[in-house]
CSV table of C-alpha atoms in Angstrom, one decimal:
chain,number,residue,atom,x,y,z
A,16,UNK,CA,-11.1,-24.8,-19.7
A,17,UNK,CA,-13.2,-26.6,-17.1
A,18,UNK,CA,-12.5,-26.7,-13.7
A,19,UNK,CA,-11.8,-30.5,-13.5
A,20,UNK,CA,-9.7,-30.3,-16.7
A,21,UNK,CA,-7.6,-27.2,-14.9
A,22,UNK,CA,-7.2,-29.3,-11.7
A,23,UNK,CA,-5.8,-32.3,-13.8
A,24,UNK,CA,-4.0,-30.0,-16.0
A,25,UNK,CA,-2.2,-28.6,-12.6
A,26,UNK,CA,-2.0,-31.7,-10.9
A,27,UNK,CA,-1.1,-34.3,-13.1
A,28,UNK,CA,1.1,-36.2,-10.5
A,29,UNK,CA,-2.0,-37.2,-8.6
A,30,UNK,CA,-3.1,-39.3,-11.8
A,31,UNK,CA,0.1,-40.1,-13.7
A,32,UNK,CA,2.8,-42.4,-12.4
A,33,UNK,CA,2.2,-45.1,-9.8
A,34,UNK,CA,-0.4,-44.6,-7.3
A,35,UNK,CA,-1.7,-47.0,-4.3
A,36,UNK,CA,-5.4,-47.2,-4.5
A,37,UNK,CA,-7.0,-49.4,-2.2
A,38,UNK,CA,-5.6,-53.0,-2.7
A,39,UNK,CA,-3.9,-52.1,-6.0
A,40,UNK,CA,-1.0,-50.1,-7.3
A,41,UNK,CA,-2.3,-48.1,-10.6
A,42,UNK,CA,0.4,-47.5,-13.2
A,43,UNK,CA,-0.2,-44.7,-15.8
A,44,UNK,CA,2.0,-43.3,-18.6
A,45,UNK,CA,1.7,-41.0,-21.6
A,46,UNK,CA,2.9,-42.5,-24.5
A,47,UNK,CA,0.3,-41.9,-27.4
A,48,UNK,CA,2.5,-43.2,-30.5
A,49,UNK,CA,3.1,-46.5,-28.8
A,50,UNK,CA,2.1,-49.8,-30.4
A,51,UNK,CA,2.1,-51.5,-26.9
A,52,UNK,CA,3.4,-50.9,-23.5
A,53,UNK,CA,4.4,-53.5,-20.8
A,54,UNK,CA,4.9,-52.5,-17.2
A,55,UNK,CA,8.1,-54.4,-16.2
A,56,UNK,CA,9.8,-54.7,-12.9
A,57,UNK,CA,10.9,-56.5,-9.7
A,58,UNK,CA,7.5,-57.6,-8.9
A,59,UNK,CA,7.0,-59.6,-12.3
A,60,UNK,CA,10.7,-60.6,-13.1
A,61,UNK,CA,11.2,-57.9,-15.8
A,62,UNK,CA,9.1,-59.7,-18.4
A,63,UNK,CA,6.1,-58.9,-20.5
A,64,UNK,CA,3.5,-60.4,-18.5
A,65,UNK,CA,1.7,-57.0,-17.2
A,66,UNK,CA,0.5,-55.5,-20.7
A,67,UNK,CA,-0.9,-52.2,-20.1
A,68,UNK,CA,-4.3,-51.1,-21.8
A,69,UNK,CA,-4.4,-48.0,-23.9
A,70,UNK,CA,-7.1,-45.4,-22.5
A,71,UNK,CA,-8.1,-42.1,-24.0
A,72,UNK,CA,-5.5,-39.5,-25.0
A,73,UNK,CA,-2.7,-41.9,-25.2
A,74,UNK,CA,-2.5,-42.7,-21.7
A,75,UNK,CA,-1.5,-46.5,-20.7
A,76,UNK,CA,-2.7,-48.3,-17.4
A,77,UNK,CA,-2.2,-51.1,-15.5
A,78,UNK,CA,-3.2,-52.3,-12.1
A,79,UNK,CA,-1.6,-54.6,-10.1
A,80,UNK,CA,-2.2,-56.3,-6.7
A,81,UNK,CA,-0.6,-54.5,-3.9
A,82,UNK,CA,0.1,-58.0,-2.3
A,83,UNK,CA,2.6,-58.5,-5.3
A,84,UNK,CA,4.5,-55.2,-5.0
A,85,UNK,CA,6.7,-53.9,-2.2
A,86,UNK,CA,7.5,-50.0,-1.5
A,87,UNK,CA,11.2,-49.7,-3.4
A,88,UNK,CA,10.9,-52.3,-5.9
A,89,UNK,CA,12.2,-51.1,-9.2
A,90,UNK,CA,10.3,-50.6,-12.5
A,91,UNK,CA,10.2,-49.4,-16.2
A,92,UNK,CA,7.8,-49.2,-19.1
A,93,UNK,CA,8.9,-51.2,-22.1
A,94,UNK,CA,7.5,-49.4,-24.8
A,95,UNK,CA,7.0,-51.1,-28.4
A,96,UNK,CA,7.0,-48.5,-31.5
A,97,UNK,CA,7.2,-50.6,-34.7
A,98,UNK,CA,10.8,-52.5,-34.6
A,99,UNK,CA,11.6,-50.4,-31.6
A,100,UNK,CA,11.7,-51.7,-27.9
A,101,UNK,CA,12.5,-49.0,-25.4
A,102,UNK,CA,12.9,-49.3,-21.8
A,103,UNK,CA,12.0,-46.1,-20.0
A,104,UNK,CA,11.7,-45.0,-16.5
A,105,UNK,CA,8.7,-43.0,-15.2
A,106,UNK,CA,8.4,-39.6,-16.1
A,107,UNK,CA,6.1,-39.1,-12.9
A,108,UNK,CA,8.5,-41.4,-10.9
A,109,UNK,CA,8.5,-39.8,-7.2
A,110,UNK,CA,11.8,-41.6,-6.1
A,111,UNK,CA,14.9,-42.8,-7.3
A,112,UNK,CA,17.5,-45.7,-6.0
A,113,UNK,CA,20.8,-44.0,-7.1
A,114,UNK,CA,22.5,-41.9,-9.9
A,115,UNK,CA,23.5,-45.1,-11.9
A,116,UNK,CA,20.3,-46.8,-11.4
A,117,UNK,CA,17.9,-46.0,-14.6
A,118,UNK,CA,14.6,-47.7,-13.1
A,119,UNK,CA,12.0,-46.0,-11.1
A,120,UNK,CA,11.1,-47.0,-7.7
A,121,UNK,CA,7.6,-47.4,-6.2
A,122,UNK,CA,7.3,-45.1,-3.5
A,123,UNK,CA,4.7,-43.1,-1.5
A,124,UNK,CA,5.5,-39.5,-0.9
A,125,UNK,CA,2.1,-38.5,0.4
A,126,UNK,CA,2.5,-40.1,3.9
A,127,UNK,CA,5.0,-38.0,5.5
A,128,UNK,CA,3.8,-36.2,8.9
A,129,UNK,CA,5.0,-32.8,8.7
A,130,UNK,CA,5.8,-30.5,11.7
A,131,UNK,CA,5.7,-27.2,10.0
A,132,UNK,CA,2.1,-26.2,10.6
A,133,UNK,CA,3.4,-23.0,12.6
A,134,UNK,CA,5.4,-21.9,9.7
A,135,UNK,CA,2.9,-22.3,7.0
A,136,UNK,CA,0.6,-20.1,9.2
A,137,UNK,CA,3.4,-17.9,9.7
A,138,UNK,CA,4.0,-17.9,5.7
A,139,UNK,CA,0.3,-17.2,5.3
A,140,UNK,CA,0.0,-14.3,7.4
A,141,UNK,CA,3.2,-12.5,7.3
A,142,UNK,CA,3.4,-9.2,4.9
A,143,UNK,CA,4.3,-9.3,1.6
A,144,UNK,CA,6.9,-6.5,2.1
A,145,UNK,CA,8.8,-8.6,4.4
A,146,UNK,CA,12.6,-8.5,3.7
A,147,UNK,CA,14.0,-11.3,1.9
A,148,UNK,CA,17.7,-12.3,1.8
A,149,UNK,CA,18.7,-15.4,0.0
A,150,UNK,CA,21.6,-17.9,0.4
A,151,UNK,CA,21.9,-20.2,-3.0
A,152,UNK,CA,23.6,-23.3,-2.7
A,153,UNK,CA,24.2,-26.6,-4.5
A,154,UNK,CA,23.1,-29.3,-1.8
A,155,UNK,CA,25.9,-31.9,-2.5
A,156,UNK,CA,28.6,-29.0,-2.5
A,157,UNK,CA,28.1,-26.8,0.3
A,158,UNK,CA,30.0,-29.0,2.7
A,159,UNK,CA,31.2,-32.5,2.8
A,160,UNK,CA,32.9,-35.2,4.8
A,161,UNK,CA,36.4,-35.4,5.3
A,162,UNK,CA,36.7,-38.4,3.1
A,163,UNK,CA,34.7,-36.4,0.2
A,164,UNK,CA,31.4,-38.2,0.7
A,165,UNK,CA,28.3,-36.0,0.5
A,166,UNK,CA,26.2,-35.0,3.6
A,167,UNK,CA,22.8,-36.6,4.0
A,168,UNK,CA,19.8,-34.3,4.2
A,169,UNK,CA,19.8,-34.4,7.9
A,170,UNK,CA,23.5,-33.8,8.1
A,171,UNK,CA,23.2,-30.7,6.0
A,172,UNK,CA,20.1,-29.4,7.9
A,173,UNK,CA,22.0,-29.7,11.4
A,174,UNK,CA,24.9,-27.5,10.0
A,175,UNK,CA,23.2,-25.2,7.4
A,176,UNK,CA,19.9,-24.0,9.4
A,177,UNK,CA,22.2,-22.2,12.1
A,178,UNK,CA,24.8,-20.8,9.6
A,179,UNK,CA,21.9,-19.3,7.6
A,180,UNK,CA,20.5,-17.7,10.7
A,181,UNK,CA,23.9,-16.7,11.9
A,182,UNK,CA,24.5,-14.8,8.5
A,183,UNK,CA,21.5,-13.1,8.4
A,184,UNK,CA,19.7,-15.0,5.6
A,185,UNK,CA,15.8,-15.4,5.5
A,186,UNK,CA,16.0,-18.2,2.9
A,187,UNK,CA,17.8,-20.7,1.1
A,188,UNK,CA,17.9,-21.2,-2.6
A,189,UNK,CA,18.5,-24.8,-3.8
A,190,UNK,CA,20.1,-25.4,-7.1
A,191,UNK,CA,18.1,-28.2,-8.9
A,192,UNK,CA,17.9,-31.1,-6.5
A,193,UNK,CA,16.2,-33.4,-9.1
A,194,UNK,CA,17.6,-36.9,-9.8
A,195,UNK,CA,20.5,-36.5,-12.7
A,196,UNK,CA,23.3,-38.8,-13.6
A,197,UNK,CA,25.8,-35.9,-13.5
A,198,UNK,CA,26.2,-34.1,-10.1
A,199,UNK,CA,28.9,-31.9,-11.6
A,200,UNK,CA,26.5,-29.7,-13.6
A,201,UNK,CA,25.2,-28.4,-10.5
A,202,UNK,CA,21.8,-29.6,-10.9
A,203,UNK,CA,20.9,-28.3,-14.6
A,204,UNK,CA,20.9,-31.8,-16.3
A,205,UNK,CA,17.8,-33.3,-14.8
A,206,UNK,CA,16.7,-36.9,-15.7
A,207,UNK,CA,13.8,-37.4,-13.0
A,208,UNK,CA,11.8,-33.9,-12.5
A,209,UNK,CA,9.5,-35.5,-9.6
A,210,UNK,CA,12.2,-37.4,-7.7
A,211,UNK,CA,14.7,-35.7,-5.6
A,212,UNK,CA,18.2,-36.9,-6.0
A,213,UNK,CA,18.7,-40.2,-3.9
A,214,UNK,CA,22.5,-39.0,-3.2
A,215,UNK,CA,21.6,-37.5,-0.1
A,216,UNK,CA,18.9,-39.9,1.1
A,217,UNK,CA,15.1,-40.6,0.5
A,218,UNK,CA,12.2,-38.5,-0.3
A,219,UNK,CA,11.3,-38.5,3.3
A,220,UNK,CA,14.4,-37.5,4.2
A,221,UNK,CA,14.2,-34.5,2.1
A,222,UNK,CA,11.3,-33.5,3.6
A,223,UNK,CA,12.4,-33.8,6.8
A,224,UNK,CA,15.3,-31.3,5.5
A,225,UNK,CA,12.6,-28.9,4.5
A,226,UNK,CA,10.9,-29.2,8.0
A,227,UNK,CA,13.8,-28.6,9.8
A,228,UNK,CA,14.8,-25.5,8.0
A,229,UNK,CA,11.3,-24.1,8.7
A,230,UNK,CA,11.5,-25.1,12.4
A,231,UNK,CA,14.4,-22.9,12.2
A,232,UNK,CA,12.6,-19.9,10.7
A,233,UNK,CA,14.3,-20.3,7.0
A,234,UNK,CA,12.1,-20.6,4.1
A,235,UNK,CA,13.3,-23.0,1.1
A,236,UNK,CA,13.1,-21.8,-2.8
A,237,UNK,CA,13.8,-24.6,-5.1
A,238,UNK,CA,15.1,-24.2,-8.7
A,239,UNK,CA,13.0,-25.7,-11.5
A,240,UNK,CA,14.1,-26.1,-14.9
A,241,UNK,CA,11.7,-25.8,-17.4
A,242,UNK,CA,13.5,-25.3,-20.6
A,243,UNK,CA,15.5,-28.5,-20.9
A,244,UNK,CA,16.1,-32.1,-20.2
A,245,UNK,CA,19.2,-35.0,-20.8
A,246,UNK,CA,18.9,-37.2,-23.9
A,247,UNK,CA,19.8,-40.1,-21.9
A,248,UNK,CA,18.2,-43.4,-23.4
A,249,UNK,CA,16.1,-44.3,-20.1
A,250,UNK,CA,14.7,-40.7,-19.7
A,251,UNK,CA,12.3,-38.4,-21.7
A,252,UNK,CA,14.0,-38.1,-24.9
A,253,UNK,CA,12.0,-39.9,-27.7
A,254,UNK,CA,9.9,-41.2,-25.0
A,255,UNK,CA,7.2,-43.5,-27.2
A,256,UNK,CA,9.9,-43.8,-30.3
A,257,UNK,CA,9.5,-40.4,-31.6
A,258,UNK,CA,10.2,-36.8,-30.3
A,259,UNK,CA,7.4,-36.2,-27.6
A,260,UNK,CA,8.5,-34.1,-24.9
A,261,UNK,CA,11.1,-32.3,-26.7
A,262,UNK,CA,10.9,-30.3,-30.2
A,263,UNK,CA,12.3,-32.2,-33.0
A,264,UNK,CA,15.8,-30.8,-32.7
A,265,UNK,CA,18.7,-30.7,-30.2
A,266,UNK,CA,20.8,-28.1,-28.5
A,267,UNK,CA,24.3,-28.3,-27.9
A,268,UNK,CA,24.1,-27.6,-24.1
A,269,UNK,CA,25.5,-30.4,-22.0
A,270,UNK,CA,23.6,-32.8,-24.3
A,271,UNK,CA,20.1,-31.9,-23.4
A,272,UNK,CA,17.2,-31.2,-25.3
A,273,UNK,CA,14.7,-28.7,-25.5
A,274,UNK,CA,11.0,-29.2,-24.0
A,275,UNK,CA,8.3,-28.8,-26.6
A,276,UNK,CA,5.9,-26.4,-24.5
A,277,UNK,CA,3.6,-26.0,-27.6
A,278,UNK,CA,2.0,-29.7,-26.7
A,279,UNK,CA,-0.4,-29.1,-23.6
A,280,UNK,CA,0.6,-32.5,-22.3
A,281,UNK,CA,4.2,-31.3,-21.9
A,282,UNK,CA,2.8,-27.9,-20.3
A,283,UNK,CA,1.0,-29.5,-17.9
A,284,UNK,CA,4.1,-31.8,-17.3
A,285,UNK,CA,5.8,-28.5,-16.0
A,286,UNK,CA,3.2,-26.7,-14.5
A,287,UNK,CA,2.4,-29.8,-12.4
A,288,UNK,CA,5.9,-30.1,-11.5
A,289,UNK,CA,6.0,-26.5,-9.9
A,290,UNK,CA,2.6,-27.5,-8.0
A,291,UNK,CA,4.1,-30.7,-6.9
A,292,UNK,CA,7.1,-29.2,-5.1
A,293,UNK,CA,5.0,-26.8,-3.3
A,294,UNK,CA,1.9,-29.0,-2.4
A,295,UNK,CA,4.0,-32.3,-1.6
A,296,UNK,CA,7.3,-30.8,-0.3
A,297,UNK,CA,6.3,-27.6,1.2
A,298,UNK,CA,8.6,-25.3,-0.8
A,299,UNK,CA,8.0,-21.6,-0.2
A,300,UNK,CA,9.2,-20.5,-3.3
A,301,UNK,CA,9.9,-21.5,-7.0
A,302,UNK,CA,12.8,-19.8,-9.2
A,303,UNK,CA,12.3,-20.8,-12.8
A,304,UNK,CA,15.1,-21.8,-15.0
A,305,UNK,CA,13.7,-21.0,-18.5
A,306,UNK,CA,14.5,-19.8,-22.1
A,307,UNK,CA,13.4,-16.6,-24.0
A,308,UNK,CA,10.7,-18.6,-25.6
A,309,UNK,CA,9.4,-20.8,-22.8
A,310,UNK,CA,9.5,-17.1,-20.9
A,311,UNK,CA,6.5,-15.9,-23.4
A,312,UNK,CA,4.7,-19.3,-23.8
A,313,UNK,CA,4.5,-20.9,-20.2
A,314,UNK,CA,6.0,-18.5,-17.2
A,315,UNK,CA,2.8,-16.3,-17.1
A,316,UNK,CA,0.5,-19.7,-17.1
A,317,UNK,CA,2.6,-21.2,-14.6
A,318,UNK,CA,3.0,-17.9,-12.2
A,319,UNK,CA,-0.8,-17.3,-12.7
A,320,UNK,CA,-1.7,-20.9,-11.7
A,321,UNK,CA,0.5,-21.3,-8.7
A,322,UNK,CA,-0.6,-18.0,-7.3
A,323,UNK,CA,-3.9,-18.9,-7.6
A,324,UNK,CA,-3.6,-22.0,-5.4
A,325,UNK,CA,-0.8,-20.9,-3.4
A,326,UNK,CA,-0.9,-17.2,-2.8
A,327,UNK,CA,1.9,-17.0,-0.3
A,328,UNK,CA,4.4,-18.7,-2.3
A,329,UNK,CA,7.4,-16.6,-3.8
A,330,UNK,CA,8.5,-16.1,-7.4
A,331,UNK,CA,11.5,-14.3,-6.2
A,332,UNK,CA,13.2,-11.9,-8.7
A,333,UNK,CA,15.6,-10.5,-5.9
A,334,UNK,CA,19.3,-11.2,-6.2
A,335,UNK,CA,20.9,-14.3,-4.1
A,336,UNK,CA,24.4,-14.8,-3.1
A,337,UNK,CA,26.1,-17.8,-4.2
A,338,UNK,CA,27.9,-19.9,-1.5
A,339,UNK,CA,31.3,-19.2,-0.8
A,340,UNK,CA,31.2,-16.0,-1.9
A,341,UNK,CA,30.7,-14.7,1.9
A,342,UNK,CA,34.1,-15.8,2.4
A,343,UNK,CA,35.7,-14.9,-0.8
A,344,UNK,CA,35.9,-17.9,-2.9
A,345,UNK,CA,35.9,-17.4,-6.7
A,346,UNK,CA,34.1,-20.6,-8.3
A,347,UNK,CA,34.4,-19.1,-11.7
A,348,UNK,CA,38.2,-20.4,-11.8
A,349,UNK,CA,37.6,-23.7,-10.6
A,350,UNK,CA,35.2,-26.5,-9.6
A,351,UNK,CA,35.7,-27.9,-6.2
A,352,UNK,CA,33.7,-30.6,-4.3
A,353,UNK,CA,32.8,-28.4,-1.7
A,354,UNK,CA,32.9,-24.7,-0.4
A,355,UNK,CA,36.6,-23.9,0.6
A,356,UNK,CA,36.0,-23.6,4.3
A,357,UNK,CA,39.4,-23.5,5.2
A,358,UNK,CA,40.0,-20.0,3.7
A,359,UNK,CA,38.3,-18.9,6.8
A,360,UNK,CA,42.1,-19.6,8.3
A,361,UNK,CA,42.9,-16.4,6.7
A,362,UNK,CA,42.1,-13.1,8.5
A,363,UNK,CA,41.0,-11.4,5.4
A,364,UNK,CA,38.5,-14.0,4.3
A,365,UNK,CA,37.0,-14.1,8.0
A,366,UNK,CA,36.6,-10.5,8.0
A,367,UNK,CA,34.8,-10.5,4.7
A,368,UNK,CA,32.4,-13.0,6.2
A,369,UNK,CA,31.9,-11.1,9.2
A,370,UNK,CA,31.1,-8.1,7.1
A,371,UNK,CA,28.4,-9.8,5.3
A,372,UNK,CA,26.8,-11.0,8.3
A,373,UNK,CA,26.8,-7.6,9.4
A,374,UNK,CA,25.1,-6.2,6.3
A,375,UNK,CA,22.7,-8.8,6.1
A,376,UNK,CA,21.3,-8.2,9.8
A,377,UNK,CA,21.8,-4.4,9.0
A,378,UNK,CA,19.6,-4.7,5.9
A,379,UNK,CA,16.9,-7.2,7.9
A,380,UNK,CA,16.9,-4.4,10.8
A,381,UNK,CA,16.6,-1.4,8.7
A,382,UNK,CA,13.4,-3.1,6.6
A,383,UNK,CA,11.8,-3.9,9.8
A,384,UNK,CA,12.3,-0.3,11.1
A,385,UNK,CA,10.9,1.2,7.8
A,386,UNK,CA,7.6,-1.1,7.8
A,387,UNK,CA,7.0,0.1,11.3
């Protein structure tokens, strides 16, 4: 693979999707078996006035004058395959409006002004033997307002950062934060792999959350799904009228389909996804959710490509403590909207939390002494 092809393979998000180029927005989508593709959205009344041009490799492209589009406009691709008309969200969409809205959103995610230069320098220069202690959370379920509404990313950072430091954790691990219709599945039923869920705010809000964690000295690890995706009509399933991203079969796991990682374009979609969250969102580590077959076919390629480009990024194999476990909550028996913090009204639960914190800090202190 040439260096140019390798760069595209690992950073397809810089080409596909929608990007502002000078005075135009350029839309590109991969749909090799489509007979025709139309760009439809708020900016053209959702009609077929913007037919896309087929390029090499089954990619379709359309340029639209920037004066006719606003950030936040909704759009889809209308894909024609024989007698089928399919209305699909952009697989490389960077932003979602909300969980109920199936269209993609025109959004720039490359202009955020990061504040974590010091953290990234520390990460580059820190020893690989530095102790790691991971606290795993589901972002919308760690805590909620009294009326049951979810925290914003800013509200979560304000409470979570000091708690993590107090408890002696070095990193948080976020269960999949990508957009999905059913938040009750703890992130494992993804619709939009390049867009953080809009439930807690905008892409820039999520970047601000990561910035705040870095300012507090806490690393952020993201869970990525490399094995399956939802079969919702607007998403990846039968994208151009036939199985494209998926194998020609279904699995009975929350109505999901299995990625066909035998296709180079699908493998690029997944490997680029890992690069995207590290490059654009400054993730400090990636945890891969893959099945056995994917482990042998894609895991090695993904790890090696990420390590080559981001040598200081983790692929942690260490155990993580799941939120609520430190106070004695039993998640296996029931699903609740958030951690049952009221358990701390009981002395035994408070003592458990204190014991966990003491052990965490003892581990960090002991590891530091052993290295010195």
